[in-house]
Short mmCIF file of C-alpha atoms and ligand atoms in Angstrom, two decimals:
data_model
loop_
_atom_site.label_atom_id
_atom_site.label_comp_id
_atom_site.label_asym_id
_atom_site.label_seq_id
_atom_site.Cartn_x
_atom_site.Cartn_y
_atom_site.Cartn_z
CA UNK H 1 0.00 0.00 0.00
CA UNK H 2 0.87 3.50 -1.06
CA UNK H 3 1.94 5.55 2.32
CA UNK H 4 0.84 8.99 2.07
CA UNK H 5 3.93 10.32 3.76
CA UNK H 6 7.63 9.83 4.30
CA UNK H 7 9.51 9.74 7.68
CA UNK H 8 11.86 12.33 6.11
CA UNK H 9 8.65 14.61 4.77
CA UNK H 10 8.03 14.26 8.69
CA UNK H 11 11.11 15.28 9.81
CA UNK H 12 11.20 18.25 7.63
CA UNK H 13 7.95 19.40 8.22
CA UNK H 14 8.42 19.13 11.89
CA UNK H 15 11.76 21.33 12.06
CA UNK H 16 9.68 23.97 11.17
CA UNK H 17 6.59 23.57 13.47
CA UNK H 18 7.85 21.64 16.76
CA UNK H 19 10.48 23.37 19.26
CA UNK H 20 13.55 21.34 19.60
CA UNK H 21 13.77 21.38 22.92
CA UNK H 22 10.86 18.64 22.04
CA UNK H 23 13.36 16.06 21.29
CA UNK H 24 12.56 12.81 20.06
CA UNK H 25 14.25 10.02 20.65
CA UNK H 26 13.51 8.46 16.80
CA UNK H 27 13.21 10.02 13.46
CA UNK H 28 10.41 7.43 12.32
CA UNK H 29 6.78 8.55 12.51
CA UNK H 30 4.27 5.95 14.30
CA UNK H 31 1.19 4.99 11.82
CA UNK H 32 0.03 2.47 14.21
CA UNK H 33 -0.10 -0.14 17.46
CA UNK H 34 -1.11 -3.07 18.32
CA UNK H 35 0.27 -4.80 21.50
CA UNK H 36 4.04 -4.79 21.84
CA UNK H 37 4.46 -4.04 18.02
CA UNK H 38 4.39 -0.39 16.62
CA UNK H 39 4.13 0.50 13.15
CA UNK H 40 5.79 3.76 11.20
CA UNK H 41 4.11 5.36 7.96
CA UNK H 42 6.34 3.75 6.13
CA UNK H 43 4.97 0.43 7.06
CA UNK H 44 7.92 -0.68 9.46
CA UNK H 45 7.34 -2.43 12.44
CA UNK H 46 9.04 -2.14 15.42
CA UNK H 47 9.36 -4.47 18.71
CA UNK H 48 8.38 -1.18 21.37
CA UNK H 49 10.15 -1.93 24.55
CA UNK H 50 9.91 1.84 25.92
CA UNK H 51 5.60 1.38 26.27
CA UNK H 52 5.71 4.75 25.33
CA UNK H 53 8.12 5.50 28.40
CA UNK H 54 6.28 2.98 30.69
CA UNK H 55 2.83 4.16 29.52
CA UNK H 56 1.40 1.20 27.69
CA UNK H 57 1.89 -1.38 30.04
CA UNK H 58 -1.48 -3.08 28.70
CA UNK H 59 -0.70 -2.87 25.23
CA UNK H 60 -0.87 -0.31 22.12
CA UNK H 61 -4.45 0.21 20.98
CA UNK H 62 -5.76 -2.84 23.53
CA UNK H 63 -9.17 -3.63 21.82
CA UNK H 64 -11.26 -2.95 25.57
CA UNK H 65 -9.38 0.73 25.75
CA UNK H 66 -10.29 1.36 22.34
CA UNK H 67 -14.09 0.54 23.28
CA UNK H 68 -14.20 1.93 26.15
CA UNK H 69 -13.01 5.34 24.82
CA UNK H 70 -15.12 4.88 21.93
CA UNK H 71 -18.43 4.28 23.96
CA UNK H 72 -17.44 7.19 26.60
CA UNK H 73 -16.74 9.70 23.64
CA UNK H 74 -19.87 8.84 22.02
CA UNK H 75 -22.01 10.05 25.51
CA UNK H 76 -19.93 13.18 26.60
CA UNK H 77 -16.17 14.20 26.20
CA UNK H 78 -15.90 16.70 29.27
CA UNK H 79 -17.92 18.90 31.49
CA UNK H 80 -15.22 19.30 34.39
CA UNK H 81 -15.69 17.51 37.47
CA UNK H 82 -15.58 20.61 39.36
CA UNK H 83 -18.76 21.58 37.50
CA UNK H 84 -20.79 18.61 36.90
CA UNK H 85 -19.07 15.15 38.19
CA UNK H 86 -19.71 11.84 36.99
CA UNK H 87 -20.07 8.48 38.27
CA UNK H 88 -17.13 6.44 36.68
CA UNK H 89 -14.61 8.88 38.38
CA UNK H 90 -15.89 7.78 41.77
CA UNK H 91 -15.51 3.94 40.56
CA UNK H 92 -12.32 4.61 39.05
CA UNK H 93 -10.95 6.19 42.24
CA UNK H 94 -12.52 3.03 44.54
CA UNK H 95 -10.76 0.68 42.50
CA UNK H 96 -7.33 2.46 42.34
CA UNK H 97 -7.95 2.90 46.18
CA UNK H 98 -8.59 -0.73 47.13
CA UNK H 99 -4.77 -1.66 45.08
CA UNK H 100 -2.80 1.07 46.37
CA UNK H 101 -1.14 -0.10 49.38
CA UNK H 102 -2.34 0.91 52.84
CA UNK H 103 -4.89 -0.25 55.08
CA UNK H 104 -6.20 3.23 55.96
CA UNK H 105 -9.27 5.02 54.38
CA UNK H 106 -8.00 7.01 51.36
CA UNK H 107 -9.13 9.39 48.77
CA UNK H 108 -7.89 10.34 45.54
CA UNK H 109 -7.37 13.39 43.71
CA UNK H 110 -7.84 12.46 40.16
CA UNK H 111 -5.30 15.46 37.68
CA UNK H 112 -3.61 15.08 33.89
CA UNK H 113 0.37 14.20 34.21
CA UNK H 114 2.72 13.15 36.41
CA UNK H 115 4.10 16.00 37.20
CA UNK H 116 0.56 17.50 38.01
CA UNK H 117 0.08 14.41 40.43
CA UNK H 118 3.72 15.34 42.38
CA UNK H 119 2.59 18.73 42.55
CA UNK H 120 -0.49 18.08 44.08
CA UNK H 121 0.53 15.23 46.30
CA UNK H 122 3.52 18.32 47.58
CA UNK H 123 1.07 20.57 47.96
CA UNK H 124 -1.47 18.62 50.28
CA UNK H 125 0.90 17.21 52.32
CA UNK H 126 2.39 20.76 52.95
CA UNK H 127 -1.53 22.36 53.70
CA UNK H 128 -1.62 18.99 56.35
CA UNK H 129 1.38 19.63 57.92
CA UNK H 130 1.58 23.08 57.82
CA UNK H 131 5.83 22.66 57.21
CA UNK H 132 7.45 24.25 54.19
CA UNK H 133 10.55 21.31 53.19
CA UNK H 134 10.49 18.53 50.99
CA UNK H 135 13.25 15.94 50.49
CA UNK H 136 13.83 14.32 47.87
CA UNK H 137 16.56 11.87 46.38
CA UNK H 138 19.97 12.44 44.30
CA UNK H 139 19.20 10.58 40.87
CA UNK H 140 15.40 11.17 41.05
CA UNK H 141 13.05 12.47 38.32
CA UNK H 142 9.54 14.21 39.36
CA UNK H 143 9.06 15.67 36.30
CA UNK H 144 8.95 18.86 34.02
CA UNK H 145 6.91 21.80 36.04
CA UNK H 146 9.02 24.47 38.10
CA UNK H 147 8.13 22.42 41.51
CA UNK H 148 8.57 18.69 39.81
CA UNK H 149 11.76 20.37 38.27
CA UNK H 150 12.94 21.31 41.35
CA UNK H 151 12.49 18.11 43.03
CA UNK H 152 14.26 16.11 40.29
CA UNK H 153 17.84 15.88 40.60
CA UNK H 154 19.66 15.70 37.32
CA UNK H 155 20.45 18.89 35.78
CA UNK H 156 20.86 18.51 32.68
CA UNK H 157 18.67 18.42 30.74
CA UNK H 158 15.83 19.03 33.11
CA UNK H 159 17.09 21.71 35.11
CA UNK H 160 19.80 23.93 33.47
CA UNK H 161 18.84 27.36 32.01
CA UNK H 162 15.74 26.73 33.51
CA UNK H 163 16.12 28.12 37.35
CA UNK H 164 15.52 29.89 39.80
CA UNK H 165 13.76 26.61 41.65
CA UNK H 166 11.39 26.50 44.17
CA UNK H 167 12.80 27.14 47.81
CA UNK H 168 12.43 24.78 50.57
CA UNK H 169 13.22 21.37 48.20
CA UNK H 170 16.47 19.01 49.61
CA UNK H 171 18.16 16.30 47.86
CA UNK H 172 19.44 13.29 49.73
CA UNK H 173 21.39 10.55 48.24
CA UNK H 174 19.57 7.60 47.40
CA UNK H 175 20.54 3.44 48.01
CA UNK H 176 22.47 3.50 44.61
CA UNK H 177 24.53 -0.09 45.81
CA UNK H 178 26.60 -0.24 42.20
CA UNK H 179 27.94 3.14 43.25
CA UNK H 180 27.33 3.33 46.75
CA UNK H 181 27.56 7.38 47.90
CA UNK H 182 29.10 6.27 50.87
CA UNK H 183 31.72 3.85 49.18
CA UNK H 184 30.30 0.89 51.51
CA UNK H 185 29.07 -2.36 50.34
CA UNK H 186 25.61 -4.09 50.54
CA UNK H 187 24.79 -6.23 53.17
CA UNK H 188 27.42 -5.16 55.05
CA UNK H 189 26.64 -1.85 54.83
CA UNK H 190 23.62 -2.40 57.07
CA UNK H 191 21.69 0.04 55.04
CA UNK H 192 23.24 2.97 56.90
CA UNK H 193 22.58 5.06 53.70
CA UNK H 194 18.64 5.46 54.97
CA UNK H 195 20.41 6.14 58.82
CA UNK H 196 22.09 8.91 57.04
CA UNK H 197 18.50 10.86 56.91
CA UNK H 198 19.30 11.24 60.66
CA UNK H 199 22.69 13.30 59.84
CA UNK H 200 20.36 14.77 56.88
CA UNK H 201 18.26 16.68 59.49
CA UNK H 202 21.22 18.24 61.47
CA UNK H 203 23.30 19.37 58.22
CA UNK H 204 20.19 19.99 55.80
CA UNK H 205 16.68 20.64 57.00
CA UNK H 206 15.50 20.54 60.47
CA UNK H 207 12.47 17.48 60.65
CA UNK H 208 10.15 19.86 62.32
CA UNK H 209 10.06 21.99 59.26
CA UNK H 210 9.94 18.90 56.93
CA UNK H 211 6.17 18.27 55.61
CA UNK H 212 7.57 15.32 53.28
CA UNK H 213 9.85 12.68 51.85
CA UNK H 214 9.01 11.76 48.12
CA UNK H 215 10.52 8.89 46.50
CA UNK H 216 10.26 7.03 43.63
CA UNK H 217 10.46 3.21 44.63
CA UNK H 218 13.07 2.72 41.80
CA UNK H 219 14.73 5.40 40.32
CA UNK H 220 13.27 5.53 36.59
CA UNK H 221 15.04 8.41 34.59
CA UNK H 222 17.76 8.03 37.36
CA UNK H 223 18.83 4.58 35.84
CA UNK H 224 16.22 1.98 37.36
CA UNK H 225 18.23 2.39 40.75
CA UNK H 226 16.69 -0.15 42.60
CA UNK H 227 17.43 0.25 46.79
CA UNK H 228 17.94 -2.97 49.17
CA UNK H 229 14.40 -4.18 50.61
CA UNK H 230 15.20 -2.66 53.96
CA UNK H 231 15.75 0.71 52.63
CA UNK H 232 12.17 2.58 52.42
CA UNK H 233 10.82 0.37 55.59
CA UNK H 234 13.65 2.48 57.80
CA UNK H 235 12.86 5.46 55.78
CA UNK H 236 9.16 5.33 56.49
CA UNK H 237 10.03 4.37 60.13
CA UNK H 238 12.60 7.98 60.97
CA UNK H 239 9.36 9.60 58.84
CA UNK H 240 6.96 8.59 60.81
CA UNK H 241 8.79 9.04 64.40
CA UNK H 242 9.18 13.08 62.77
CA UNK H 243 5.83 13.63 61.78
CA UNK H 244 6.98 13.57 58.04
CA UNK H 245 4.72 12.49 55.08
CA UNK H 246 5.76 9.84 52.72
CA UNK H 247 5.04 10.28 49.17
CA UNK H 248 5.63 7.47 47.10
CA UNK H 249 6.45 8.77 43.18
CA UNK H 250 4.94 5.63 41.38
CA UNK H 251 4.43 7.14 38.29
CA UNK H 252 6.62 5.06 36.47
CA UNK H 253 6.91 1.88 39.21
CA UNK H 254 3.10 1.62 39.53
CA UNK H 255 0.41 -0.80 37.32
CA UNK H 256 2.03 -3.49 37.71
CA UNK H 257 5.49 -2.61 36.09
CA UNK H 258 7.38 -4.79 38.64
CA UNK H 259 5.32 -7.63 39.27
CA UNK H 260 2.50 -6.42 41.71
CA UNK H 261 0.37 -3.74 41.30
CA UNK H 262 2.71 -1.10 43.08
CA UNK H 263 6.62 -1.85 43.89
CA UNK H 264 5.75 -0.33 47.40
CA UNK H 265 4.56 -4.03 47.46
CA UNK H 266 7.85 -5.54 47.51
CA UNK H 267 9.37 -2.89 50.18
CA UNK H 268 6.00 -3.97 52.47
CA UNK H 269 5.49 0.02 53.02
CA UNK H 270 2.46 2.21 53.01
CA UNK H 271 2.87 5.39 51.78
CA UNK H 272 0.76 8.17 53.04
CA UNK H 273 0.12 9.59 49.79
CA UNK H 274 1.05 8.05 46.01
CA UNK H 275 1.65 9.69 43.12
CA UNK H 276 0.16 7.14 40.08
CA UNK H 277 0.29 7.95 35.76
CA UNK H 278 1.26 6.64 32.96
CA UNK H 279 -0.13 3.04 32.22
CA UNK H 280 -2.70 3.85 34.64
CA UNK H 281 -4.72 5.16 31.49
CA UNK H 282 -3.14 3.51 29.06
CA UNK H 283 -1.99 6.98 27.15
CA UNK H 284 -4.70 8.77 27.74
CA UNK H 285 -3.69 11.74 30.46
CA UNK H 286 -4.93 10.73 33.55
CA UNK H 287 -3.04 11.14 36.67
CA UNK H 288 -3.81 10.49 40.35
CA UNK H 289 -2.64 10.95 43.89
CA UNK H 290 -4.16 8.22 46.39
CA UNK H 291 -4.22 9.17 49.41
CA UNK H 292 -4.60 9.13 53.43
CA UNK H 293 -8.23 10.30 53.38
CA UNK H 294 -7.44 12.69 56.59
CA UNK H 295 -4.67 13.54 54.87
CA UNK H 296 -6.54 14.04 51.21
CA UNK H 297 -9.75 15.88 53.31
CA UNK H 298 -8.17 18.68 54.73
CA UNK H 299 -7.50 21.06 51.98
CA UNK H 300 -10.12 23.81 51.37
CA UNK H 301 -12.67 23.42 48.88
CA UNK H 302 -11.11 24.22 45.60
CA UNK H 303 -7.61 24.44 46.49
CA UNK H 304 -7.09 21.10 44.59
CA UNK H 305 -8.52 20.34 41.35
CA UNK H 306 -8.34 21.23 37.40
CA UNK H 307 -10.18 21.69 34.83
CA UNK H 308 -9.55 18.39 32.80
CA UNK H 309 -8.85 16.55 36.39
CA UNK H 310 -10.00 13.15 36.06
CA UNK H 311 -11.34 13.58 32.36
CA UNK H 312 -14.51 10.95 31.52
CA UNK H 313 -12.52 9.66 28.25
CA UNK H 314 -9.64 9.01 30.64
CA UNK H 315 -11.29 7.88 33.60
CA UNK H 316 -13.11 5.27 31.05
CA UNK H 317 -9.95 4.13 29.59
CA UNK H 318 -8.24 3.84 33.20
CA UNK H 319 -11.39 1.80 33.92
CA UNK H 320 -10.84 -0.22 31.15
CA UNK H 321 -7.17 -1.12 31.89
CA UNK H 322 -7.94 -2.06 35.54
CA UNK H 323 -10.46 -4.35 34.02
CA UNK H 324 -7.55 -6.34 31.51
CA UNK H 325 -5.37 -6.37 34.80
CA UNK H 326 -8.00 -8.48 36.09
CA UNK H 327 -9.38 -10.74 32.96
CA UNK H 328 -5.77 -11.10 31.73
CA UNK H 329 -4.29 -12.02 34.86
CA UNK H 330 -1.20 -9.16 33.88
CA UNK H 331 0.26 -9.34 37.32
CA UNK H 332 1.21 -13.28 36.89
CA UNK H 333 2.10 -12.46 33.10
CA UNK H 334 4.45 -9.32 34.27
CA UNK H 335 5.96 -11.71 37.08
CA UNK H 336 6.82 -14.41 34.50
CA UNK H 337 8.25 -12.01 31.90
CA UNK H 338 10.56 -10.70 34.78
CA UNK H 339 11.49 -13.91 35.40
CA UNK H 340 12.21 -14.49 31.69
CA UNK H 341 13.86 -11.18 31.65
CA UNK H 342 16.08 -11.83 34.24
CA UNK H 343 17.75 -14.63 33.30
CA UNK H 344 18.85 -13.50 29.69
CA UNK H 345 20.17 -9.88 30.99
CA UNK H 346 21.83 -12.16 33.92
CA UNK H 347 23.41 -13.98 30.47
CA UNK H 348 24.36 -10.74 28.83
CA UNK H 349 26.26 -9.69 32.23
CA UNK H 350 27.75 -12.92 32.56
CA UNK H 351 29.00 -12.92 28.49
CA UNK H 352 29.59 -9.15 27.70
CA UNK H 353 31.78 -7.25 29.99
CA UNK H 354 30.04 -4.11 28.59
CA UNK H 355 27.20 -5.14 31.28
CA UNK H 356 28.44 -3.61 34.66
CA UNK H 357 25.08 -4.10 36.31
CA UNK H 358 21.47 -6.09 36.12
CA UNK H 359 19.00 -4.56 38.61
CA UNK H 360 15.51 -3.78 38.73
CA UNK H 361 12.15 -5.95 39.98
CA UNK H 362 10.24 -8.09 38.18
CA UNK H 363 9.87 -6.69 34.86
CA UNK H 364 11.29 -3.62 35.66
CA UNK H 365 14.71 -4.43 34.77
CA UNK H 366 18.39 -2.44 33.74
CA UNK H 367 21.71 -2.79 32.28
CA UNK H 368 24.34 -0.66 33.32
CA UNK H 369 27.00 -0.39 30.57
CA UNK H 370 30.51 0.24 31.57
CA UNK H 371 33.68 0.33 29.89
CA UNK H 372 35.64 -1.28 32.60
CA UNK H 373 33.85 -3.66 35.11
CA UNK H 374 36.63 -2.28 37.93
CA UNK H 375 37.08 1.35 37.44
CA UNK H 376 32.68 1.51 36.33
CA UNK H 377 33.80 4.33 34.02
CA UNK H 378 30.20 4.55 32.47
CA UNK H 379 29.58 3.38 28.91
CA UNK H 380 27.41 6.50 27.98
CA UNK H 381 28.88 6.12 24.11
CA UNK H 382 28.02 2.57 23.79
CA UNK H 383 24.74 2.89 25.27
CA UNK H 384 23.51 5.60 22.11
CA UNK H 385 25.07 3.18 19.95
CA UNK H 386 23.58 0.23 21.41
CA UNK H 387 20.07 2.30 20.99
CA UNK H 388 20.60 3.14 17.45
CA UNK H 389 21.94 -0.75 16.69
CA UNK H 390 18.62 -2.12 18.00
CA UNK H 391 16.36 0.98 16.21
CA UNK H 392 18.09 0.15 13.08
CA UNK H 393 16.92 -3.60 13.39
CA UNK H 394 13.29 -2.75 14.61
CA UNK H 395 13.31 -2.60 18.48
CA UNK H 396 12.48 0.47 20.47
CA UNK H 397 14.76 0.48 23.85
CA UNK H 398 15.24 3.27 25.97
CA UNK H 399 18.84 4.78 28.09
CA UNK H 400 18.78 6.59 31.10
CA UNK H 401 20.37 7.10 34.11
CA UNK H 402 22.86 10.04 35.21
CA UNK H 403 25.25 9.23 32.93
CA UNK H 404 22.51 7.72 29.80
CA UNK H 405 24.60 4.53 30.52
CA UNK H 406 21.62 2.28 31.44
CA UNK H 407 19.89 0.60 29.58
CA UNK H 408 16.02 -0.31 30.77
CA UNK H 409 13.20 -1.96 29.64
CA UNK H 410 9.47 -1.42 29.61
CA UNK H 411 7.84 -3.32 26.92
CA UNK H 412 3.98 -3.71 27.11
CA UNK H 413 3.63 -6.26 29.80
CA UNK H 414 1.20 -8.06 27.00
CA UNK H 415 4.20 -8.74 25.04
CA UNK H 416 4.01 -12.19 22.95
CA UNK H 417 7.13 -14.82 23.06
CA UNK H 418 8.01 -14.36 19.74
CA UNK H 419 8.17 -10.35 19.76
CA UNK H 420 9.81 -10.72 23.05
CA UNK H 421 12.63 -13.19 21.79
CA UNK H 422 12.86 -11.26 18.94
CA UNK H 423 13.66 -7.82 20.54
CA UNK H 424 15.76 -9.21 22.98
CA UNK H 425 17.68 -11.81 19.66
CA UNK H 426 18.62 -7.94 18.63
CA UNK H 427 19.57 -6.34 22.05
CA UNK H 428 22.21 -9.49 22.41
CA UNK H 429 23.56 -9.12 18.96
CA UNK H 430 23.93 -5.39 19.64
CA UNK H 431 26.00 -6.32 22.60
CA UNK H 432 28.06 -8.85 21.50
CA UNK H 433 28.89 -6.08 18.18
CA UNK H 434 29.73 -3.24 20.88
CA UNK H 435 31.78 -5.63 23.22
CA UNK H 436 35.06 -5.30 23.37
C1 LIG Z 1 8.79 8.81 38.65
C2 LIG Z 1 8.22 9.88 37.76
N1 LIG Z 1 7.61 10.93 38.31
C3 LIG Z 1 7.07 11.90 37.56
C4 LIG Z 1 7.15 11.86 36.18
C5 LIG Z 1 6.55 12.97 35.35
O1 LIG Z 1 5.45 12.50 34.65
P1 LIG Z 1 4.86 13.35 33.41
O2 LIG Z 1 5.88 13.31 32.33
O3 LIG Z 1 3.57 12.66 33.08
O4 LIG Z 1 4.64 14.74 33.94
C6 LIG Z 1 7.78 10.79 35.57
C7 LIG Z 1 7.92 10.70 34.09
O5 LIG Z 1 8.79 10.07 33.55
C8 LIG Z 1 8.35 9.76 36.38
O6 LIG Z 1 8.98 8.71 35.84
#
């Protein structure tokens, strides 16, 4: 079939219409989706395992999110929950609230993005607790707005150019074992790194002014830094004894990305407010933060809210991709591809001395590249190369991490044996071509 348009028409067309600062990561225009498999206008298909950057962990164009958005567009598009609510919000927010961890009433505040949830989740638990600091984590990302700017750590390119920040934010570092801030070792360590908060509060930010501590379970953009299990339970614990909220950022972590529903799972902690987007709608904008319902109650009247908050097509598709969770059984299916996972990047480490690292949870999994397994010099080169061997051969993969060194994974959850062998058939070759 003819294709009406080139990728290079594309890319020449959009020089002159999108800001750069817009980047993309490929230079191939998507025509369609369908599962893990993406499609450019040229007719090329493509193994996705970026989900869209961890958005489509049911699938592209899953035929129940199609109806559902379909069937909800068809009765009304918006009116604003602030101005005339609807029922499927309410549903929508019971569901999400009987999954999120915590066995305390909660409530949720139902916004667009992630950063919008962050925000939000900041700015109730700083109305609650009537303290101005927040502390957040060395390596972490919260996102693009001035206050999720300012709580994410790496500078560039999220931060520089882009300042002043808002006051009153603190950075901490996080349980990063390959490259332990403290130059100790895991077990032996004894997890002193989440002790250090203690030192934190006499050289940083006093815990009486402190309304919160955000954290993302594993780092995402930060390189799918993945703490010891004892790490957020002695966190919570010097939280708790200070009166200090903890927000858990599970915007990327969350719907089942690492196995069970939320990685707070794994850690066994309840957050008092978390932040939840993108597969939770399945790329629709639809953002939450579930709550304490004390917590979530005490703001004013309209001091939370906006106008496409919780939007009905959204709220439908969310509704939608709770119900595949359930009929598709996607939390055994995610636990079985992280086992699958595992155990080839576990190979890679074990033949390519490119692979420093293998870390993540369940699905949720990472290669750090380094040049040198000793000195960890990060193999930032070799990871763009390594991107750009696998795009060339059809497979979307994703870098990140401080140095764009690491290498993660986040195909659609859905993904079929074949597609998944495939994509992963190129990843290896692409290793074993950069190894030296
Ligand atoms: C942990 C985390 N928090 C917040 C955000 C920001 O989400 P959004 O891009 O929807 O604003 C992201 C996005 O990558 C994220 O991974």
């Amino acid at each position: 079939m003819k294709q009406p348009v080139t990728n290079e028409q594309l890319n020449d067309r959009r020089a002159g219409a999108i800001p750069k600062g817009q980047a993309s990561l490929t230079s191939c225009y998507i025509q369609s989706g369908k599962g893990a498999l993406v499609y450019d206008v040229e007719g090329r298909e493509y193994v996705d395992f970026s989900g869209g950057i961890a958005v489509m962990n049911v699938g592209h164009s899953h035929p129940k999110v199609v109806a559902a958005i379909k069937d909800q567009a068809e009765k009304f598009t918006h009116t604003c929950f602030m101005v005339m609510p609807y029922e499927h919000a309410i549903a929508l927010a019971e569901k999400l609230q009987a999954v999120v961890p915590g066995h305390f009433a909660k409530s949720t505040l139902f916004i667009n993005s992630g950063a919008e949830a962050v925000e939000n989740a900041v700015k109730i638990a700083r109305y609650y607790t009537k303290r101005p600091a927040v502390i957040a984590f060395e390596h972490s990302f919260h996102g693009r707005t001035m206050l999720g700017m300012t709580l994410t750590s790496k500078v560039k390119p999220y931060k520089y150019g882009f300042g002043p920040f808002v006051p009153e934010v603190y950075h901490m570092p996080y349980a990063y074992c390959y490259r332990c801030p403290f130059n100790l070792e895991y077990p032996a360590c004894g997890v002193s790194c989440a002790d250090y908060l203690h030192e934190f509060f006499l050289s940083h930010v006093a815990p009486e002014s402190t309304a919160a501590l955000i954290a993302e379970p594993i780092q995402g953009e930060g390189g799918f830094i993945t703490p010891p299990l004892e790490y957020f339970p002695k966190l919570k614990k010097i939280c708790e004894d200070n009166g200090i909220l903890f927000i858990a950022d599970e915007i990327q972590t969350g719907m089942g990305r690492t196995g069970t529903m939320f990685a707070m799972e794994h850690y066994q902690v309840e957050a008092d407010l978390t932040t939840v987007a993108k597969s939770l709608a399945a790329g629709m904008p639809l953002s939450a933060v579930v709550g304490r319902k004390d917590l979530m109650d005490s703001v004013h009247p309209g001091g939370i809210g906006g106008t496409y908050g919780g939007n009905p097509v959204s709220c439908s598709a969310a509704l939608a991709v709770m119900e595949i969770f359930e009929s598709e059984n996607l939390l055994e299916k995610a636990q079985r591809l992280g086992t699958k996972l595992r155990s080839r990047l576990d190979q890679f480490k074990e033949k390519y001395e490119l692979v420093g690292d293998v870390r993540g949870i369940g699905p949720m999994l990472a290669m750090e590249l380094v040049k040198d397994r000793k000195t960890k010099t990060p193999a930032a080169d070799d990871a763009k190369a390594l991107l750009k061997y696998c795009f060339d051969r059809g497979l979307i993969v994703l870098a990140c991490g401080g140095y764009g060194n690491v290498i993660r994974l986040l195909m659609p959850l859905v993904i079929e044996d074949d597609q998944l062998e495939k994509g992963l058939s190129i990843l290896e070759e692409g290793l074993s071509a950069l190894n030296r």
